[in-house]
mmCIF file of N, CA, C and O in Angstrom:
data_model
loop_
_atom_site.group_PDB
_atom_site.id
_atom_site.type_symbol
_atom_site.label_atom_id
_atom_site.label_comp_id
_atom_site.label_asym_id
_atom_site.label_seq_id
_atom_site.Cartn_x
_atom_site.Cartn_y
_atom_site.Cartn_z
ATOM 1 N N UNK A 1 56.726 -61.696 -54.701
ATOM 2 C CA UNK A 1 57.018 -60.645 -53.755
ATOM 3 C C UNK A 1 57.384 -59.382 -54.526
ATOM 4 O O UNK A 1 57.996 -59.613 -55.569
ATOM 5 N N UNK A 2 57.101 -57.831 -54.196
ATOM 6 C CA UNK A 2 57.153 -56.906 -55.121
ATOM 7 C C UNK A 2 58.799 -56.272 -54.867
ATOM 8 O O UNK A 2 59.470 -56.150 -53.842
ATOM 9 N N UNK A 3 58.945 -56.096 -55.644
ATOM 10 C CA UNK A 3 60.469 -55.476 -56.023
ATOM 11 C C UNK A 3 60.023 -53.884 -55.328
ATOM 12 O O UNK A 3 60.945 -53.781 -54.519
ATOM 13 N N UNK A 4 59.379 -52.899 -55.194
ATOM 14 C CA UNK A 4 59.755 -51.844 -55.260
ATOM 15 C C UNK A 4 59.719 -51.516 -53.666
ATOM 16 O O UNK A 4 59.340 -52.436 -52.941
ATOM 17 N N UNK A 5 59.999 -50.565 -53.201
ATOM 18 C CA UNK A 5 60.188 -50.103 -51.820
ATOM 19 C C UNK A 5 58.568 -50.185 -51.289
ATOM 20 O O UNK A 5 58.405 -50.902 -50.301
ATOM 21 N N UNK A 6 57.243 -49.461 -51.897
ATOM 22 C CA UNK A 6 56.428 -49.379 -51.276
ATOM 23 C C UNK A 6 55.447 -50.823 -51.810
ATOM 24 O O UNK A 6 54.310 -51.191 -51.513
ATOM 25 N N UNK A 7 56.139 -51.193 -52.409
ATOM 26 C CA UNK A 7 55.561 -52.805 -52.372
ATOM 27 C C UNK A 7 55.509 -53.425 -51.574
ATOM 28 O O UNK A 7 54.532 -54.174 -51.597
ATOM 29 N N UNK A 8 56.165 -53.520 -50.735
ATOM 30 C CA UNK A 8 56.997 -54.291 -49.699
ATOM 31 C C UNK A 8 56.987 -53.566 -48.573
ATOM 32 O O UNK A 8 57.304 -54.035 -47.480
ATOM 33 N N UNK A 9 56.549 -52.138 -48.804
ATOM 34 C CA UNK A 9 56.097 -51.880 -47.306
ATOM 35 C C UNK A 9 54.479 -52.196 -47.220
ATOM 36 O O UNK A 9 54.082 -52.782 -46.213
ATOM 37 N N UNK A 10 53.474 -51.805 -48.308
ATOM 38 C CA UNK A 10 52.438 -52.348 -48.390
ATOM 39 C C UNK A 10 52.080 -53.869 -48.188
ATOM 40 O O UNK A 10 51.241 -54.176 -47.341
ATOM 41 N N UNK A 11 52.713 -54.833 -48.966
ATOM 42 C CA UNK A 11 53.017 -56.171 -48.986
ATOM 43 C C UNK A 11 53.203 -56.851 -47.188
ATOM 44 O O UNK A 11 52.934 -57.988 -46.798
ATOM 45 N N UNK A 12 53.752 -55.664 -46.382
ATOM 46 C CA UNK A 12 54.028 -56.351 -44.950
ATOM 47 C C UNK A 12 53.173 -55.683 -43.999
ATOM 48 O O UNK A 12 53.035 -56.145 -42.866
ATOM 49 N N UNK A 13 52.470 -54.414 -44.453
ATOM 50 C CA UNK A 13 51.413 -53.719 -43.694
ATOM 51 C C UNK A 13 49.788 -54.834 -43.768
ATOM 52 O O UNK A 13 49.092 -55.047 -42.775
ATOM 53 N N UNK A 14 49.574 -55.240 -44.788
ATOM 54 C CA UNK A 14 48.174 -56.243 -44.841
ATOM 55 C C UNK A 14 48.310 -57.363 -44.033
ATOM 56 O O UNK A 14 47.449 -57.441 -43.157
ATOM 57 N N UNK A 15 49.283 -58.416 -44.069
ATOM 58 C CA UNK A 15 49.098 -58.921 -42.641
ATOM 59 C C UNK A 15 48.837 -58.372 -41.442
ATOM 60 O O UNK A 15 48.050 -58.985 -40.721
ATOM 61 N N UNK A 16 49.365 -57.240 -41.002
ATOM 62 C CA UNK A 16 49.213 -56.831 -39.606
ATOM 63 C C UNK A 16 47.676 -56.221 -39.509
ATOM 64 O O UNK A 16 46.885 -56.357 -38.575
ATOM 65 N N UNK A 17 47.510 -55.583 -40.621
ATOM 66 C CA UNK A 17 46.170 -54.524 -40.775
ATOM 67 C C UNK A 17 44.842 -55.687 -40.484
ATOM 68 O O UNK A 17 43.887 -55.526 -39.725
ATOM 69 N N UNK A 18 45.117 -56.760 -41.270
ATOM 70 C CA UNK A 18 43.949 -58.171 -41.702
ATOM 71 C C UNK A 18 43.669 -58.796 -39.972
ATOM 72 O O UNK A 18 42.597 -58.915 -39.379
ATOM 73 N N UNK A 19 45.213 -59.143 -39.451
ATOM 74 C CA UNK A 19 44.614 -59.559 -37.916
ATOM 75 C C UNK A 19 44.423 -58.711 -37.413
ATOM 76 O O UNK A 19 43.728 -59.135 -36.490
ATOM 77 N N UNK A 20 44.576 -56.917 -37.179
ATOM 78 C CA UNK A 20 44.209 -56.082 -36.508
ATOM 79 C C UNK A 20 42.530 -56.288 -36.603
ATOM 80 O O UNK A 20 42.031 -56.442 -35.488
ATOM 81 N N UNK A 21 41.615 -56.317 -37.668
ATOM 82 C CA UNK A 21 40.782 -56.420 -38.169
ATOM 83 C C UNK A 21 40.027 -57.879 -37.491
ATOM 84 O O UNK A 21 39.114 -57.664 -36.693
ATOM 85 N N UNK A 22 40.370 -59.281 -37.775
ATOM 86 C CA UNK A 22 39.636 -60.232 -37.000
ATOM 87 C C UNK A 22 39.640 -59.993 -35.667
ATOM 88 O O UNK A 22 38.640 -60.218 -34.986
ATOM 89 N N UNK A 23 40.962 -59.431 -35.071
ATOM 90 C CA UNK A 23 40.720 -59.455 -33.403
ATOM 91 C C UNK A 23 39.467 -58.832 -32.948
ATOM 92 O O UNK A 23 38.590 -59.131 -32.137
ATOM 93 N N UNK A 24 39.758 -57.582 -33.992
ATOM 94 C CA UNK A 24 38.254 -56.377 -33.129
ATOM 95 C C UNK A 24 37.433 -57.268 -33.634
ATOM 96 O O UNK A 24 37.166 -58.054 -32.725
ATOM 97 N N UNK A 25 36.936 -57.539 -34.522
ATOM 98 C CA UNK A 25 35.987 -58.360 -34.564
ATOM 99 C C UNK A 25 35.309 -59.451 -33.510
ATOM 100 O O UNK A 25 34.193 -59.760 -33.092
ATOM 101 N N UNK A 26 36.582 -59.801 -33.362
ATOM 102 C CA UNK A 26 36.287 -61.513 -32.586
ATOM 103 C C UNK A 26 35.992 -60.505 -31.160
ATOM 104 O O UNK A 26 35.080 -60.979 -30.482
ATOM 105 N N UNK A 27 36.537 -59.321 -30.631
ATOM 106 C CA UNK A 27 36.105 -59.385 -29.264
ATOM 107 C C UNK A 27 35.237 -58.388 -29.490
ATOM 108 O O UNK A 27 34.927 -57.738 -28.491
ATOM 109 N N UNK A 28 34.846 -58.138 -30.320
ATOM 110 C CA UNK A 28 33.343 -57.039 -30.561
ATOM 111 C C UNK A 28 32.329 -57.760 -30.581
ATOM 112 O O UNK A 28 31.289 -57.128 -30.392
ATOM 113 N N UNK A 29 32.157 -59.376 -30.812
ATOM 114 C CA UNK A 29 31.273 -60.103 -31.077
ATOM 115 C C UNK A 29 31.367 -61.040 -29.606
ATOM 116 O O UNK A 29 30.489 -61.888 -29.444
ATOM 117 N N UNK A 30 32.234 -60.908 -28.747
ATOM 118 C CA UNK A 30 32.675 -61.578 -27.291
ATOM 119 C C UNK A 30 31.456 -60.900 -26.764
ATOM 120 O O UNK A 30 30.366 -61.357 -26.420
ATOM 121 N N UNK A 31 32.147 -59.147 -26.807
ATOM 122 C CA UNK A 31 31.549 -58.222 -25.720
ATOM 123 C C UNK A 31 30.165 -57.995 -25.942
ATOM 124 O O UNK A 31 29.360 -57.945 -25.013
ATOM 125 N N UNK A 32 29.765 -57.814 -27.488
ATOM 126 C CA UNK A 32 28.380 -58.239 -27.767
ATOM 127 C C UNK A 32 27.507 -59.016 -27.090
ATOM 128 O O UNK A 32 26.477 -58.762 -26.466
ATOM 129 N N UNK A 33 28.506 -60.689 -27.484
ATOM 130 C CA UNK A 33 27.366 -61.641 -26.864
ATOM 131 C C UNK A 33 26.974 -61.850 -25.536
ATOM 132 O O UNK A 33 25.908 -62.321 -25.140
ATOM 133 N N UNK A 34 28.091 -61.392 -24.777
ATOM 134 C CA UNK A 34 28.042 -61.166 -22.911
ATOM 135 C C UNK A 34 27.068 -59.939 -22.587
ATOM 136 O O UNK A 34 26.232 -60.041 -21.689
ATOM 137 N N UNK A 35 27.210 -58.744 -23.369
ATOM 138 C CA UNK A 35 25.915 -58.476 -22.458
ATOM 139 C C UNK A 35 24.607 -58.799 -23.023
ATOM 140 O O UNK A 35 23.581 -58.652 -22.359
ATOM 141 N N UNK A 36 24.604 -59.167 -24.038
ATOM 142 C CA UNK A 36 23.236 -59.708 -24.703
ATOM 143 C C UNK A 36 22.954 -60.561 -23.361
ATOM 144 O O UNK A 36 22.024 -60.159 -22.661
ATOM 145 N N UNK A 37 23.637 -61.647 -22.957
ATOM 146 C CA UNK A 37 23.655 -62.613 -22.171
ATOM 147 C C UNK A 37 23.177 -62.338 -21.029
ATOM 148 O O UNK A 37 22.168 -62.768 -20.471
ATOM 149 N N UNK A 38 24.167 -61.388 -20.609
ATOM 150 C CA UNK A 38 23.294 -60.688 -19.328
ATOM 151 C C UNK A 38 21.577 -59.711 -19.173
ATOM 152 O O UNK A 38 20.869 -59.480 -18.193
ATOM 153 N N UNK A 39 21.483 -59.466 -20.181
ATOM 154 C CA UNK A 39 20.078 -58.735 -20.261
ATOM 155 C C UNK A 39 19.586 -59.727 -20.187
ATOM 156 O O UNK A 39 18.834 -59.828 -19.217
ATOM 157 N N UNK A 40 19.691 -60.840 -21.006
ATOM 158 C CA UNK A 40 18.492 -61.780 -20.598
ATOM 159 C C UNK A 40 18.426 -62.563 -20.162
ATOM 160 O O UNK A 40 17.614 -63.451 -20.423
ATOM 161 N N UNK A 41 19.246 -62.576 -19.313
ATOM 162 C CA UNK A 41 19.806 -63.302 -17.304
ATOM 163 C C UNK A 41 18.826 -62.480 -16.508
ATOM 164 O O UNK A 41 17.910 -62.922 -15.815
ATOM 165 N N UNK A 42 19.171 -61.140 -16.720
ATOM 166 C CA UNK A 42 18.493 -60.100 -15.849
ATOM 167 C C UNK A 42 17.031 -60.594 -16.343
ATOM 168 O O UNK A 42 16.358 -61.216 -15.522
ATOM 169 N N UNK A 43 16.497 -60.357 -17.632
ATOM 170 C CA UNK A 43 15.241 -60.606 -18.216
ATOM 171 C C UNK A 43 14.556 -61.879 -17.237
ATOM 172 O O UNK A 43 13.542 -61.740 -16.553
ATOM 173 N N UNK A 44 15.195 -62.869 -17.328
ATOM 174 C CA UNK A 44 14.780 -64.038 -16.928
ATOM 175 C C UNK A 44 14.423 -64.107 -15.372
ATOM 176 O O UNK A 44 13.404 -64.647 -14.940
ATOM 177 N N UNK A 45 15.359 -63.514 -14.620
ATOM 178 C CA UNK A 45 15.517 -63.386 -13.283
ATOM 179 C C UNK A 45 14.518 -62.557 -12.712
ATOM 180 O O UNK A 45 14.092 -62.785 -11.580
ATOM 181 N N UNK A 46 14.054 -61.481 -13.502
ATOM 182 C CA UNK A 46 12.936 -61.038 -12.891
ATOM 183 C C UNK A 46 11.795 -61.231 -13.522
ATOM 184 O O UNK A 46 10.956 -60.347 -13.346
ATOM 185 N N UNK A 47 11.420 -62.371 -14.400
ATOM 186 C CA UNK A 47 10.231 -63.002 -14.396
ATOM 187 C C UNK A 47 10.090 -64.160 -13.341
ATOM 188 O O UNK A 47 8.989 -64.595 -13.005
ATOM 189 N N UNK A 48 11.435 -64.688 -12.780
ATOM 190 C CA UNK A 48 11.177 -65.566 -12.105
ATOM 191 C C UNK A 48 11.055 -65.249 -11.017
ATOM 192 O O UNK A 48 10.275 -65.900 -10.323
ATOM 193 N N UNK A 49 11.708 -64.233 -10.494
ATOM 194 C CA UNK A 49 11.085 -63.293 -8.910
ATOM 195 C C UNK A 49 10.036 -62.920 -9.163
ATOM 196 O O UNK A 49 9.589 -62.942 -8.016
ATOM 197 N N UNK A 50 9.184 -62.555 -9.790
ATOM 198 C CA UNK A 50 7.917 -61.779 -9.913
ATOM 199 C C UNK A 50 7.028 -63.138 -9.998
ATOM 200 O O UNK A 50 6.017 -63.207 -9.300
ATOM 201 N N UNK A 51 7.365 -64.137 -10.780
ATOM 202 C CA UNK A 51 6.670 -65.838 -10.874
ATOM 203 C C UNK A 51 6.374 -65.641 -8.637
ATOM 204 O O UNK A 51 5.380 -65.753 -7.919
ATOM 205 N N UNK A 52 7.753 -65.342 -8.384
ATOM 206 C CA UNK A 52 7.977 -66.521 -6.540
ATOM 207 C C UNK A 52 6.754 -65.198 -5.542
ATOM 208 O O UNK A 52 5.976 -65.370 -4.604
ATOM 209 N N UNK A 53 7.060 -64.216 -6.184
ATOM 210 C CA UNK A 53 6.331 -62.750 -5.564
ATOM 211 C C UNK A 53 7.468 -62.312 -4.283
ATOM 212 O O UNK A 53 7.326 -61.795 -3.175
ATOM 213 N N UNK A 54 8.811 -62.882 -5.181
ATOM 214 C CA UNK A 54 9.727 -61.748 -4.473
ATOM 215 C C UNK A 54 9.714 -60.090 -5.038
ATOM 216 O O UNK A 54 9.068 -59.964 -6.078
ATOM 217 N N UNK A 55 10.256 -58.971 -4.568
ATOM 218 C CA UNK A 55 10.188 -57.651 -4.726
ATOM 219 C C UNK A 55 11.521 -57.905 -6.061
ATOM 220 O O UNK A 55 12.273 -58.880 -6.072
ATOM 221 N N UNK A 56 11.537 -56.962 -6.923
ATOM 222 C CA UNK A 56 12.580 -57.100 -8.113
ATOM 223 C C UNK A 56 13.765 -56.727 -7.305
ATOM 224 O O UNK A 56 13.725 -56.107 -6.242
ATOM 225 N N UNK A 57 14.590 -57.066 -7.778
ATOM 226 C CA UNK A 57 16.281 -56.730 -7.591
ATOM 227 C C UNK A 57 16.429 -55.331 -7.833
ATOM 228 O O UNK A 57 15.916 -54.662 -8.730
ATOM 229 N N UNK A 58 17.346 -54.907 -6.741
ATOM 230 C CA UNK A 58 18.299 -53.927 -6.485
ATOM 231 C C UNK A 58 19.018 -53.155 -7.820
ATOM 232 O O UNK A 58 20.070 -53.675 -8.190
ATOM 233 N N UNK A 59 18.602 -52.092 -8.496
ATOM 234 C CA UNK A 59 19.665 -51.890 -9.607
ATOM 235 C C UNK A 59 20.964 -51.809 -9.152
ATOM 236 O O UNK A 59 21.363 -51.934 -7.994
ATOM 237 N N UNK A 60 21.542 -51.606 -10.080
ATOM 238 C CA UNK A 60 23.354 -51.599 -10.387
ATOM 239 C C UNK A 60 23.912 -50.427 -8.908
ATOM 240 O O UNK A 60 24.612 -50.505 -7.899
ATOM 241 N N UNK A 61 23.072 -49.421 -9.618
ATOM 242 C CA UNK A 61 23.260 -47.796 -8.762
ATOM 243 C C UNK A 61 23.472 -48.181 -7.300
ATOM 244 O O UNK A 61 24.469 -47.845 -6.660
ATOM 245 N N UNK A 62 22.192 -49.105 -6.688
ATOM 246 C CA UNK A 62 21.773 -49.093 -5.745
ATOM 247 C C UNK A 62 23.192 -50.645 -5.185
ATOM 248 O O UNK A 62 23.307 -50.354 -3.994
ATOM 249 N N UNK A 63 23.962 -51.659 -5.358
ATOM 250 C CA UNK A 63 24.067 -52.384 -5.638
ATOM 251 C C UNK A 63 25.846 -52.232 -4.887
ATOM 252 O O UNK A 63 26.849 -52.046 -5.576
ATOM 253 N N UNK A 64 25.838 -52.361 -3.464
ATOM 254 C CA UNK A 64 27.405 -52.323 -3.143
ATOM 255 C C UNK A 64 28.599 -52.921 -3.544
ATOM 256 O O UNK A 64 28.952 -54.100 -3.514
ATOM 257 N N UNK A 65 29.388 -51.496 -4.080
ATOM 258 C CA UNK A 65 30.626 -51.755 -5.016
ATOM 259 C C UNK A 65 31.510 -52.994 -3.989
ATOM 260 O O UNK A 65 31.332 -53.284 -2.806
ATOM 261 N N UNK A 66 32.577 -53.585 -5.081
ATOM 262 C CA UNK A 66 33.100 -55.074 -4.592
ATOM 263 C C UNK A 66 34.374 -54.292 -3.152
ATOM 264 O O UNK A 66 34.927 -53.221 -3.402
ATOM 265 N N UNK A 67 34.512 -54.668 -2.445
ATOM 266 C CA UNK A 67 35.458 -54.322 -1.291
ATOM 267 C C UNK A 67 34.676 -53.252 -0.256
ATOM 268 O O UNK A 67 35.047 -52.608 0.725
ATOM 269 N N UNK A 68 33.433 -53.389 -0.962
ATOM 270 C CA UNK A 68 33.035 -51.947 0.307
ATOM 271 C C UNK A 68 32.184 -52.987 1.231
ATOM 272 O O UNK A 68 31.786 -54.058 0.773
ATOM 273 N N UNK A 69 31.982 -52.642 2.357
ATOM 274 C CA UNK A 69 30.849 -52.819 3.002
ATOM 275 C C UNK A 69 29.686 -52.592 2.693
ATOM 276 O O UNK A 69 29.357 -51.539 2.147
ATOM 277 N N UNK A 70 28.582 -53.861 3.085
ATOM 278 C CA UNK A 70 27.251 -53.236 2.630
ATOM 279 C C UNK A 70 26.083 -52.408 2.948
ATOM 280 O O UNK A 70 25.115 -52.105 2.250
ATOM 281 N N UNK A 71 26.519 -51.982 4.682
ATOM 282 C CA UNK A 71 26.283 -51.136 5.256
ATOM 283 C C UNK A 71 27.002 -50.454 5.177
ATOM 284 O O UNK A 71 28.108 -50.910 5.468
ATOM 285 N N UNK A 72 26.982 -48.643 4.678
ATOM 286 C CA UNK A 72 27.959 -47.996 4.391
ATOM 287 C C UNK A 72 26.966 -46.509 5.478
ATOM 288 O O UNK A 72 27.632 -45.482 5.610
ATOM 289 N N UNK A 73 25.862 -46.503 5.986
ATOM 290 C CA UNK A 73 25.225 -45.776 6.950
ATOM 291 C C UNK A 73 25.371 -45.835 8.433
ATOM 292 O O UNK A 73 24.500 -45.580 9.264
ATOM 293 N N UNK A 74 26.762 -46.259 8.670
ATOM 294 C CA UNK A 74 26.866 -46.719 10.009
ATOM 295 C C UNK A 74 26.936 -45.454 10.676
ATOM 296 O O UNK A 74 27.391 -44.421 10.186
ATOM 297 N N UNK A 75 26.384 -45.620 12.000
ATOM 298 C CA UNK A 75 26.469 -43.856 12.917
ATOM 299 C C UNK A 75 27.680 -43.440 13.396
ATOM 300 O O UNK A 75 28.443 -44.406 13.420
ATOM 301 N N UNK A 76 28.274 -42.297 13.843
ATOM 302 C CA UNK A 76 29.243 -42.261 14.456
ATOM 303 C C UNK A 76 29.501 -42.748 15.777
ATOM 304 O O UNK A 76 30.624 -42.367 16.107
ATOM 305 N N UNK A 77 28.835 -43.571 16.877
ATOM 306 C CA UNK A 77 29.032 -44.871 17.216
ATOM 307 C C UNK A 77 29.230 -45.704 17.062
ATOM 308 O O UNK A 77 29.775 -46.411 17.909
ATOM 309 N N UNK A 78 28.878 -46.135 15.805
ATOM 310 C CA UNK A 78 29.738 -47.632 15.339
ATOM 311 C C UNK A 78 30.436 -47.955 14.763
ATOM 312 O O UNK A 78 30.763 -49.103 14.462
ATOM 313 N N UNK A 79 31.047 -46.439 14.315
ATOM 314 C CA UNK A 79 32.140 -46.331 13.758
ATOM 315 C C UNK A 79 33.625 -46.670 14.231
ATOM 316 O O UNK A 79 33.792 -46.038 15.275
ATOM 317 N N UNK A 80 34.587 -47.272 13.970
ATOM 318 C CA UNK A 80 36.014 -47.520 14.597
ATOM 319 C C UNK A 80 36.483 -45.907 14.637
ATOM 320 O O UNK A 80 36.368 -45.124 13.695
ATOM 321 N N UNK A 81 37.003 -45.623 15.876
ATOM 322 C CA UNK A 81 37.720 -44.391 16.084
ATOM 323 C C UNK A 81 39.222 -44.434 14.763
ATOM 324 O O UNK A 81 39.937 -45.295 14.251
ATOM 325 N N UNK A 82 39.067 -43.037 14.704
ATOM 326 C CA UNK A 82 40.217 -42.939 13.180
ATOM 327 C C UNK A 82 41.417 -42.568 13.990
ATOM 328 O O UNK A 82 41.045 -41.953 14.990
ATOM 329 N N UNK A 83 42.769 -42.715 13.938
ATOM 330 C CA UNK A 83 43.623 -42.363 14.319
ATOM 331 C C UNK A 83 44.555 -41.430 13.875
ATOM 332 O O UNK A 83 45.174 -41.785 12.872
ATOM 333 N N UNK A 84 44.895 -40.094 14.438
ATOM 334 C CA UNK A 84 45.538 -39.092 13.857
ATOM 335 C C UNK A 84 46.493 -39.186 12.996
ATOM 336 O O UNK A 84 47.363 -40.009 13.282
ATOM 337 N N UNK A 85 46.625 -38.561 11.950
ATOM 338 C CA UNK A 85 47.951 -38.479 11.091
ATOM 339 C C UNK A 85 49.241 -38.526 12.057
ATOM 340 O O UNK A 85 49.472 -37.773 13.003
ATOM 341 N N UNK A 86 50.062 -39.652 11.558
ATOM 342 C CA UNK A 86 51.157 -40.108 12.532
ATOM 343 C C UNK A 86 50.924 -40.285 13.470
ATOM 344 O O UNK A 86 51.592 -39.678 14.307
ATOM 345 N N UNK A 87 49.973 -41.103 13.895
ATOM 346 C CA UNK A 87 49.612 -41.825 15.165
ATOM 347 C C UNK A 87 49.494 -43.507 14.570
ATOM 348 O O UNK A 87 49.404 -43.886 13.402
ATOM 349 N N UNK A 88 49.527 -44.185 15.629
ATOM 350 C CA UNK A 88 49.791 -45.755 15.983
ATOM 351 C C UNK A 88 48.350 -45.868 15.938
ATOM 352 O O UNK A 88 47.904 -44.725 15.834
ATOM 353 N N UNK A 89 47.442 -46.699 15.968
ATOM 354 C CA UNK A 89 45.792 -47.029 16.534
ATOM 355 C C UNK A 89 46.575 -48.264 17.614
ATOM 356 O O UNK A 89 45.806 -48.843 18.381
ATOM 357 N N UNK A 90 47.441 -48.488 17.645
ATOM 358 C CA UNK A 90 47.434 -49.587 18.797
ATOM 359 C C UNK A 90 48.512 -49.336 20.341
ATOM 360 O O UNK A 90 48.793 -50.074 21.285
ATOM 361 N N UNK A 91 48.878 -47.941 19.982
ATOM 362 C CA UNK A 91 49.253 -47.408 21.226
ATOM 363 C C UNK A 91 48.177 -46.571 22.139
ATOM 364 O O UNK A 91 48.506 -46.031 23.195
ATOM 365 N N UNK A 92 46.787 -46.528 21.573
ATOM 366 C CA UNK A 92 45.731 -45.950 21.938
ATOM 367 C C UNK A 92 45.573 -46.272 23.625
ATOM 368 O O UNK A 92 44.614 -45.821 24.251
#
């Protein structure tokens, strides 16, 4: 173990620096292999719709975000009436 002040601060900085170093690694090579994974999920999936002579999948863009509805073109008829700022909807 080194006797001098920056021995020993060096000496206790390389452990931390060395696992700072495998982690990114290990999840740079996670996040890598997942979307590799997924491209060629996607890859696969639309050779096999195009094999059945379904139409290809919906991109991402096109593709309703999680909690929304998937009709999001509803008319203002079928819409639920909105209730005024500081209003009840069930004293209506």
């Amino acid at each position: 173990m080194p006797e001098s002040w920056w021995g020993n601060a060096i000496f206790s900085l390389i452990p931390t620096i060395v696992l700072g170093l495998i982690f990114w690694m290990v999840m740079r090579m996670i996040i890598r292999g997942d979307r590799t994974a997924r491209l060629k999920y996607d890859q696969i999936e639309a050779e096999e719709r195009a094999k059945a002579g379904l139409p290809p999948r919906a991109t991402a863009a096109a593709a309703p975000v999680a909690g929304q509805p998937a009709a999001t073109t509803a008319t203002a008829a079928e819409r639920p009436p909105e209730a005024a700022p500081g209003q009840d909807r069930t004293s209506a």
